[in-house]
């Protein structure tokens, strides 16, 4: 559980009964949170100028759609550090804008205490992300972020279960033909090295491994989201680059004799860096300051919103120089990125020293011009 004591929450909901229910549910998440309840009629934009909120839960219906959209745009522009969560009671196509516009989360009724807890925990993780405030403000101004569908949330929960049940995950994935196809395609790819092909989803999951498959599900979800916003050729290139980094990181980890968990971690870091590349490419189309961000930073932000552990999100944040890395996983991720983007490199004396200190000397020949 994240430290929630400093989380400030505002709930914009006009129904008094729902207001009370949401207050009670949020207090059950943590009784020390600061919770402000306000109706649409009482709302004054001055409130958000005078007081900072970590997360805003905003109720939407067909009747108040225009108001809600305007409020989300205002928060995105004037209070970008506030995480924006939409609460919707309908699934009308008239609200399609909600999924690709100004929000970080979307909860549809009936949402549970666990759903609210997830939003609060992810907000706490974003708040704790070790990056400076100007960068966080830029990240908060991003539009068109992929918002996790409830079906994907269910798959995420299955991956987080202890023990992980492959039959349950296989059943959930089988309900999504695109996702099923991607999992089977990956299980039959050359880098796994199996001599026979499979069309069995459970066997495909066993081949890939649950951790790597978890990352594959998330990458596929992001790919599906951005396929309507990026040219097919560009999206394919981003995906191929991400897989190349993931595979190269795994190869480096094997050569270094890292543990199975570390091999999975570096594979995930490489693959999920592609999510940041997709989001940043879309962001760059309409925002001149996007060059202050990089794909790993954007990936870390999105993965925090999706509840990934600090082990993943902190190692995703690559420093400018190799001698600034803080873990062996980050170092392998850093080198895999360098290898895919540049391949042959003349390391500086300080970089060679850093590689020796990290136990990475065996990888130096891979980069020799």
Short mmCIF file of C-alpha atoms in Angstrom, two decimals:
data_model
loop_
_atom_site.label_atom_id
_atom_site.label_comp_id
_atom_site.label_asym_id
_atom_site.label_seq_id
_atom_site.Cartn_x
_atom_site.Cartn_y
_atom_site.Cartn_z
CA UNK A 1 0.00 0.00 0.00
CA UNK A 2 1.28 3.44 -0.89
CA UNK A 3 1.54 6.20 1.73
CA UNK A 4 -1.74 8.02 1.16
CA UNK A 5 -1.59 10.48 4.06
CA UNK A 6 -0.81 13.48 1.87
CA UNK A 7 -3.29 12.68 -0.91
CA UNK A 8 -5.84 15.46 -1.48
CA UNK A 9 -9.01 14.39 -3.34
CA UNK A 10 -11.84 16.35 -4.89
CA UNK A 11 -15.10 14.71 -5.98
CA UNK A 12 -17.30 16.58 -8.45
CA UNK A 13 -20.73 14.93 -8.16
CA UNK A 14 -24.16 16.60 -8.00
CA UNK A 15 -26.12 13.71 -6.48
CA UNK A 16 -25.93 14.00 -2.64
CA UNK A 17 -26.39 10.24 -2.19
CA UNK A 18 -23.52 9.47 -4.56
CA UNK A 19 -21.41 12.13 -2.87
CA UNK A 20 -21.82 10.43 0.50
CA UNK A 21 -21.23 6.98 -0.97
CA UNK A 22 -18.01 8.12 -2.63
CA UNK A 23 -16.79 9.81 0.54
CA UNK A 24 -17.39 6.62 2.52
CA UNK A 25 -15.72 4.45 -0.11
CA UNK A 26 -12.67 6.74 -0.26
CA UNK A 27 -12.43 6.87 3.54
CA UNK A 28 -12.37 3.07 3.49
CA UNK A 29 -9.31 3.31 1.24
CA UNK A 30 -7.63 5.57 3.81
CA UNK A 31 -9.37 7.57 6.52
CA UNK A 32 -6.64 10.26 6.59
CA UNK A 33 -7.14 11.45 3.00
CA UNK A 34 -8.31 15.02 2.51
CA UNK A 35 -11.63 14.74 0.65
CA UNK A 36 -13.52 17.71 -0.81
CA UNK A 37 -17.05 17.13 -2.16
CA UNK A 38 -18.59 19.61 -4.55
CA UNK A 39 -21.56 19.67 -6.91
CA UNK A 40 -21.55 20.88 -10.49
CA UNK A 41 -23.68 23.86 -9.48
CA UNK A 42 -21.24 24.91 -6.74
CA UNK A 43 -18.10 24.46 -8.81
CA UNK A 44 -15.93 27.50 -9.30
CA UNK A 45 -12.69 27.26 -11.25
CA UNK A 46 -11.17 29.52 -8.59
CA UNK A 47 -11.23 26.49 -6.26
CA UNK A 48 -8.55 24.78 -8.37
CA UNK A 49 -6.47 27.96 -8.45
CA UNK A 50 -6.55 28.35 -4.67
CA UNK A 51 -6.17 24.72 -3.64
CA UNK A 52 -4.16 21.86 -5.10
CA UNK A 53 -5.70 18.41 -5.49
CA UNK A 54 -3.73 15.24 -6.24
CA UNK A 55 -6.69 13.56 -7.90
CA UNK A 56 -10.13 14.68 -9.14
CA UNK A 57 -13.03 12.24 -9.48
CA UNK A 58 -15.50 13.79 -11.92
CA UNK A 59 -18.93 12.34 -12.60
CA UNK A 60 -20.26 12.46 -16.16
CA UNK A 61 -23.57 11.75 -17.84
CA UNK A 62 -25.10 12.58 -21.19
CA UNK A 63 -26.77 15.61 -19.56
CA UNK A 64 -23.57 17.20 -18.24
CA UNK A 65 -21.11 15.99 -20.87
CA UNK A 66 -20.23 19.48 -22.12
CA UNK A 67 -19.58 20.76 -18.60
CA UNK A 68 -17.44 17.73 -17.72
CA UNK A 69 -15.37 17.99 -20.85
CA UNK A 70 -14.74 21.70 -20.20
CA UNK A 71 -13.66 20.94 -16.62
CA UNK A 72 -11.24 18.24 -17.80
CA UNK A 73 -9.70 20.62 -20.33
CA UNK A 74 -9.35 23.27 -17.63
CA UNK A 75 -7.61 20.84 -15.26
CA UNK A 76 -5.33 19.60 -18.01
CA UNK A 77 -4.21 23.13 -18.82
CA UNK A 78 -4.33 24.88 -15.42
CA UNK A 79 -3.76 22.06 -12.92
CA UNK A 80 -1.81 19.41 -14.84
CA UNK A 81 -0.44 17.75 -11.69
CA UNK A 82 -3.98 16.68 -10.78
CA UNK A 83 -4.77 13.13 -11.87
CA UNK A 84 -8.12 13.12 -13.70
CA UNK A 85 -10.54 10.22 -13.13
CA UNK A 86 -13.87 10.09 -14.93
CA UNK A 87 -16.84 8.41 -13.22
CA UNK A 88 -19.44 7.38 -15.73
CA UNK A 89 -22.80 5.78 -15.31
CA UNK A 90 -23.52 5.11 -18.98
CA UNK A 91 -21.74 3.49 -21.92
CA UNK A 92 -23.28 5.65 -24.62
CA UNK A 93 -21.26 6.24 -27.78
CA UNK A 94 -21.89 9.93 -27.19
CA UNK A 95 -19.13 9.78 -24.56
CA UNK A 96 -16.45 8.27 -26.77
CA UNK A 97 -14.27 11.37 -26.37
CA UNK A 98 -13.59 10.32 -22.77
CA UNK A 99 -11.33 7.46 -23.81
CA UNK A 100 -8.79 9.40 -25.82
CA UNK A 101 -8.91 12.96 -24.61
CA UNK A 102 -8.10 14.48 -21.22
CA UNK A 103 -8.31 11.72 -18.62
CA UNK A 104 -6.03 9.30 -16.81
CA UNK A 105 -8.69 6.89 -15.51
CA UNK A 106 -12.26 5.96 -16.39
CA UNK A 107 -14.43 4.02 -13.94
CA UNK A 108 -17.82 2.80 -15.10
CA UNK A 109 -20.57 1.80 -12.70
CA UNK A 110 -20.63 -0.37 -10.77
CA UNK A 111 -17.10 0.53 -9.69
CA UNK A 112 -15.81 -1.03 -6.50
CA UNK A 113 -13.69 -0.04 -3.53
CA UNK A 114 -10.84 -1.88 -5.25
CA UNK A 115 -11.24 0.36 -8.33
CA UNK A 116 -11.04 3.51 -6.20
CA UNK A 117 -8.10 2.10 -4.25
CA UNK A 118 -6.29 1.42 -7.53
CA UNK A 119 -6.71 5.04 -8.65
CA UNK A 120 -5.51 6.38 -5.30
CA UNK A 121 -2.51 4.04 -5.15
CA UNK A 122 -1.49 4.92 -8.71
CA UNK A 123 -1.87 8.63 -7.90
CA UNK A 124 0.48 8.16 -4.94
CA UNK A 125 2.99 6.42 -7.21
CA UNK A 126 2.86 9.25 -9.75
CA UNK A 127 3.34 11.78 -6.96
CA UNK A 128 6.41 9.86 -5.75
CA UNK A 129 7.92 9.52 -9.24
CA UNK A 130 11.51 10.90 -8.95
CA UNK A 131 11.30 13.57 -11.64
CA UNK A 132 11.13 17.35 -11.34
CA UNK A 133 7.89 19.33 -11.19
CA UNK A 134 8.20 21.02 -14.63
CA UNK A 135 8.49 17.58 -16.28
CA UNK A 136 5.50 16.29 -14.30
CA UNK A 137 3.48 19.30 -15.39
CA UNK A 138 4.31 18.60 -19.02
CA UNK A 139 3.29 14.97 -18.55
CA UNK A 140 0.02 16.09 -16.98
CA UNK A 141 -0.75 18.20 -20.04
CA UNK A 142 -0.58 15.23 -22.37
CA UNK A 143 -3.76 14.28 -24.19
CA UNK A 144 -4.75 11.02 -25.82
CA UNK A 145 -3.14 8.84 -23.16
CA UNK A 146 -4.22 5.20 -23.32
CA UNK A 147 -6.84 4.61 -20.62
CA UNK A 148 -6.98 1.03 -19.42
CA UNK A 149 -10.19 -0.77 -20.34
CA UNK A 150 -11.94 -2.76 -17.60
CA UNK A 151 -11.19 -5.97 -19.51
CA UNK A 152 -7.46 -5.20 -19.35
CA UNK A 153 -7.77 -4.25 -15.69
CA UNK A 154 -9.17 -7.73 -15.02
CA UNK A 155 -6.19 -9.30 -16.82
CA UNK A 156 -3.80 -7.11 -14.81
CA UNK A 157 -5.42 -8.30 -11.59
CA UNK A 158 -5.04 -11.92 -12.71
CA UNK A 159 -1.32 -11.36 -13.32
CA UNK A 160 -0.99 -9.82 -9.84
CA UNK A 161 -2.70 -12.76 -8.11
CA UNK A 162 -0.73 -15.08 -5.86
CA UNK A 163 -0.41 -17.68 -7.18
CA UNK A 164 -0.80 -16.68 -10.82
CA UNK A 165 -3.29 -18.99 -12.54
CA UNK A 166 -2.45 -19.42 -16.24
CA UNK A 167 -5.87 -20.97 -17.11
CA UNK A 168 -7.65 -17.88 -15.73
CA UNK A 169 -5.36 -15.50 -17.65
CA UNK A 170 -5.75 -17.57 -20.82
CA UNK A 171 -9.54 -17.42 -20.52
CA UNK A 172 -9.50 -13.63 -20.05
CA UNK A 173 -7.12 -13.10 -22.98
CA UNK A 174 -9.14 -15.42 -25.21
CA UNK A 175 -12.02 -12.92 -25.05
CA UNK A 176 -9.89 -10.46 -27.03
CA UNK A 177 -9.03 -11.85 -30.50
CA UNK A 178 -6.35 -9.23 -31.22
CA UNK A 179 -4.63 -9.85 -27.90
CA UNK A 180 -4.86 -13.63 -28.30
CA UNK A 181 -3.28 -13.41 -31.72
CA UNK A 182 -0.40 -11.27 -30.46
CA UNK A 183 0.36 -13.67 -27.59
CA UNK A 184 0.41 -16.70 -29.88
CA UNK A 185 2.46 -14.84 -32.49
CA UNK A 186 5.07 -13.92 -29.86
CA UNK A 187 5.19 -17.46 -28.49
CA UNK A 188 6.08 -18.67 -32.00
CA UNK A 189 8.65 -15.96 -32.69
CA UNK A 190 12.23 -16.87 -33.46
CA UNK A 191 13.80 -15.35 -30.37
CA UNK A 192 12.12 -17.89 -28.06
CA UNK A 193 13.74 -20.69 -30.04
CA UNK A 194 11.03 -23.36 -29.92
CA UNK A 195 11.20 -25.91 -32.72
CA UNK A 196 7.43 -26.34 -33.05
CA UNK A 197 4.60 -23.85 -33.40
CA UNK A 198 1.58 -23.62 -31.13
CA UNK A 199 -1.95 -22.27 -31.46
CA UNK A 200 -2.76 -23.16 -27.83
CA UNK A 201 -3.08 -20.05 -25.69
CA UNK A 202 -2.16 -21.77 -22.41
CA UNK A 203 1.00 -23.22 -23.97
CA UNK A 204 1.80 -19.83 -25.50
CA UNK A 205 1.55 -18.22 -22.05
CA UNK A 206 3.78 -20.91 -20.56
CA UNK A 207 6.38 -20.33 -23.28
CA UNK A 208 6.47 -16.57 -22.91
CA UNK A 209 6.25 -16.52 -19.12
CA UNK A 210 3.67 -14.63 -17.13
CA UNK A 211 5.84 -11.56 -16.46
CA UNK A 212 6.77 -11.03 -20.10
CA UNK A 213 3.20 -11.79 -21.16
CA UNK A 214 1.98 -9.14 -18.72
CA UNK A 215 4.14 -6.58 -20.53
CA UNK A 216 2.98 -7.87 -23.91
CA UNK A 217 -0.68 -7.35 -22.95
CA UNK A 218 0.02 -3.74 -21.95
CA UNK A 219 2.06 -3.01 -25.07
CA UNK A 220 -0.68 -4.46 -27.27
CA UNK A 221 -3.32 -2.37 -25.51
CA UNK A 222 -1.30 0.79 -26.15
CA UNK A 223 -0.66 -0.24 -29.77
CA UNK A 224 -4.39 -0.70 -30.34
CA UNK A 225 -5.09 2.71 -28.80
CA UNK A 226 -2.58 4.58 -30.98
CA UNK A 227 -3.30 2.80 -34.26
CA UNK A 228 -5.98 5.40 -34.98
CA UNK A 229 -3.62 8.30 -34.31
CA UNK A 230 -0.33 7.23 -35.87
CA UNK A 231 0.49 6.07 -39.38
CA UNK A 232 0.68 2.29 -39.64
CA UNK A 233 4.29 2.36 -40.84
CA UNK A 234 5.42 4.60 -37.97
CA UNK A 235 3.57 2.53 -35.38
CA UNK A 236 5.12 -0.65 -36.76
CA UNK A 237 8.60 0.89 -36.50
CA UNK A 238 8.05 1.90 -32.87
CA UNK A 239 6.83 -1.61 -32.04
CA UNK A 240 9.75 -3.30 -33.82
CA UNK A 241 12.24 -1.01 -32.04
CA UNK A 242 10.67 -1.80 -28.66
CA UNK A 243 10.83 -5.56 -29.29
CA UNK A 244 14.43 -5.21 -30.50
CA UNK A 245 15.41 -3.47 -27.25
CA UNK A 246 13.53 -6.03 -25.17
CA UNK A 247 15.17 -8.99 -26.95
CA UNK A 248 18.62 -7.41 -26.81
CA UNK A 249 18.22 -6.71 -23.10
CA UNK A 250 17.27 -10.35 -22.52
CA UNK A 251 20.35 -11.50 -24.47
CA UNK A 252 22.60 -9.23 -22.41
CA UNK A 253 20.99 -10.52 -19.20
CA UNK A 254 21.59 -14.14 -20.25
CA UNK A 255 25.23 -13.39 -21.08
CA UNK A 256 25.69 -11.76 -17.66
CA UNK A 257 24.08 -14.69 -15.86
CA UNK A 258 21.34 -12.59 -14.29
CA UNK A 259 18.43 -14.16 -12.43
CA UNK A 260 15.17 -15.11 -14.13
CA UNK A 261 13.45 -12.15 -12.44
CA UNK A 262 16.11 -9.75 -13.72
CA UNK A 263 15.81 -11.17 -17.24
CA UNK A 264 12.06 -10.58 -17.12
CA UNK A 265 12.54 -7.05 -15.78
CA UNK A 266 14.92 -5.91 -18.53
CA UNK A 267 12.68 -7.46 -21.20
CA UNK A 268 9.70 -5.53 -19.80
CA UNK A 269 11.68 -2.29 -19.69
CA UNK A 270 12.64 -2.58 -23.35
CA UNK A 271 9.20 -3.58 -24.57
CA UNK A 272 7.25 -1.01 -22.58
CA UNK A 273 9.53 1.85 -23.57
CA UNK A 274 7.55 1.66 -26.82
CA UNK A 275 4.44 2.95 -25.04
CA UNK A 276 6.24 6.18 -24.25
CA UNK A 277 7.45 6.45 -27.84
CA UNK A 278 3.87 6.17 -29.12
CA UNK A 279 2.48 8.70 -26.64
CA UNK A 280 5.32 11.16 -27.17
CA UNK A 281 4.95 11.03 -30.96
CA UNK A 282 1.28 11.98 -30.64
CA UNK A 283 2.08 14.67 -28.05
CA UNK A 284 4.75 16.20 -30.30
CA UNK A 285 2.17 16.90 -33.00
CA UNK A 286 0.53 19.66 -31.00
CA UNK A 287 2.91 20.69 -28.24
CA UNK A 288 6.17 22.52 -28.90
CA UNK A 289 7.65 21.69 -25.48
CA UNK A 290 7.48 17.94 -26.03
CA UNK A 291 11.24 17.89 -26.71
CA UNK A 292 11.80 18.32 -22.96
CA UNK A 293 10.47 14.78 -22.49
CA UNK A 294 11.78 11.41 -23.68
CA UNK A 295 10.07 8.10 -24.33
CA UNK A 296 11.35 6.42 -21.15
CA UNK A 297 10.08 9.30 -19.00
CA UNK A 298 6.65 9.14 -20.64
CA UNK A 299 6.61 5.34 -20.29
CA UNK A 300 7.40 5.59 -16.56
CA UNK A 301 4.53 8.07 -16.12
CA UNK A 302 2.01 5.88 -17.93
CA UNK A 303 3.16 2.70 -16.17
CA UNK A 304 2.77 4.42 -12.80
CA UNK A 305 -0.80 5.29 -13.79
CA UNK A 306 -1.32 1.64 -14.67
CA UNK A 307 -0.06 0.39 -11.32
CA UNK A 308 3.31 -1.09 -12.27
CA UNK A 309 5.76 -1.53 -9.41
CA UNK A 310 8.50 1.03 -8.62
CA UNK A 311 11.04 -1.63 -9.68
CA UNK A 312 9.82 -1.22 -13.24
CA UNK A 313 9.00 2.49 -13.30
CA UNK A 314 12.20 3.71 -11.61
CA UNK A 315 14.43 1.52 -13.79
CA UNK A 316 12.61 2.87 -16.84
CA UNK A 317 13.97 6.35 -16.11
CA UNK A 318 17.29 6.29 -17.92
CA UNK A 319 19.99 8.82 -16.98
CA UNK A 320 22.02 10.77 -19.52
CA UNK A 321 25.21 8.80 -18.87
CA UNK A 322 26.02 5.18 -18.10
CA UNK A 323 27.94 6.06 -14.94
CA UNK A 324 24.70 7.50 -13.49
CA UNK A 325 22.71 4.24 -13.52
CA UNK A 326 21.52 2.98 -10.14
CA UNK A 327 20.92 -0.74 -10.76
CA UNK A 328 22.06 -3.63 -12.94
CA UNK A 329 18.60 -3.74 -14.57
CA UNK A 330 18.78 -0.05 -15.46
CA UNK A 331 22.29 -0.57 -16.85
CA UNK A 332 21.19 -3.44 -19.11
CA UNK A 333 18.18 -1.42 -20.25
CA UNK A 334 20.51 1.53 -20.98
CA UNK A 335 22.95 -0.63 -22.97
CA UNK A 336 20.20 -2.42 -24.93
CA UNK A 337 18.82 0.96 -26.00
CA UNK A 338 22.33 2.10 -27.04
CA UNK A 339 22.93 -1.13 -28.95
CA UNK A 340 19.70 -0.99 -30.93
CA UNK A 341 20.04 2.72 -31.71
CA UNK A 342 23.81 2.91 -32.32
CA UNK A 343 25.30 -0.62 -32.13
CA UNK A 344 29.01 0.27 -32.48
CA UNK A 345 30.21 2.64 -29.77
CA UNK A 346 33.52 4.00 -28.51
CA UNK A 347 33.05 4.05 -24.74
CA UNK A 348 34.73 6.82 -22.79
CA UNK A 349 37.16 5.86 -19.99
CA UNK A 350 34.54 6.78 -17.37
CA UNK A 351 31.95 4.61 -19.11
CA UNK A 352 34.37 1.67 -19.25
CA UNK A 353 35.08 2.15 -15.56
CA UNK A 354 31.34 2.25 -14.80
CA UNK A 355 30.77 -0.96 -16.77
CA UNK A 356 33.56 -2.70 -14.86
CA UNK A 357 32.13 -1.57 -11.50
CA UNK A 358 28.67 -2.85 -12.49
CA UNK A 359 30.06 -6.18 -13.69
CA UNK A 360 29.22 -5.45 -17.33
CA UNK A 361 32.68 -5.87 -18.85
CA UNK A 362 31.59 -9.03 -20.70
CA UNK A 363 29.28 -6.87 -22.84
CA UNK A 364 31.97 -4.47 -24.08
CA UNK A 365 32.94 -6.65 -27.09
CA UNK A 366 29.34 -6.40 -28.32
CA UNK A 367 29.88 -2.69 -28.98
CA UNK A 368 33.43 -2.65 -30.36
CA UNK A 369 33.55 -0.80 -33.72
#
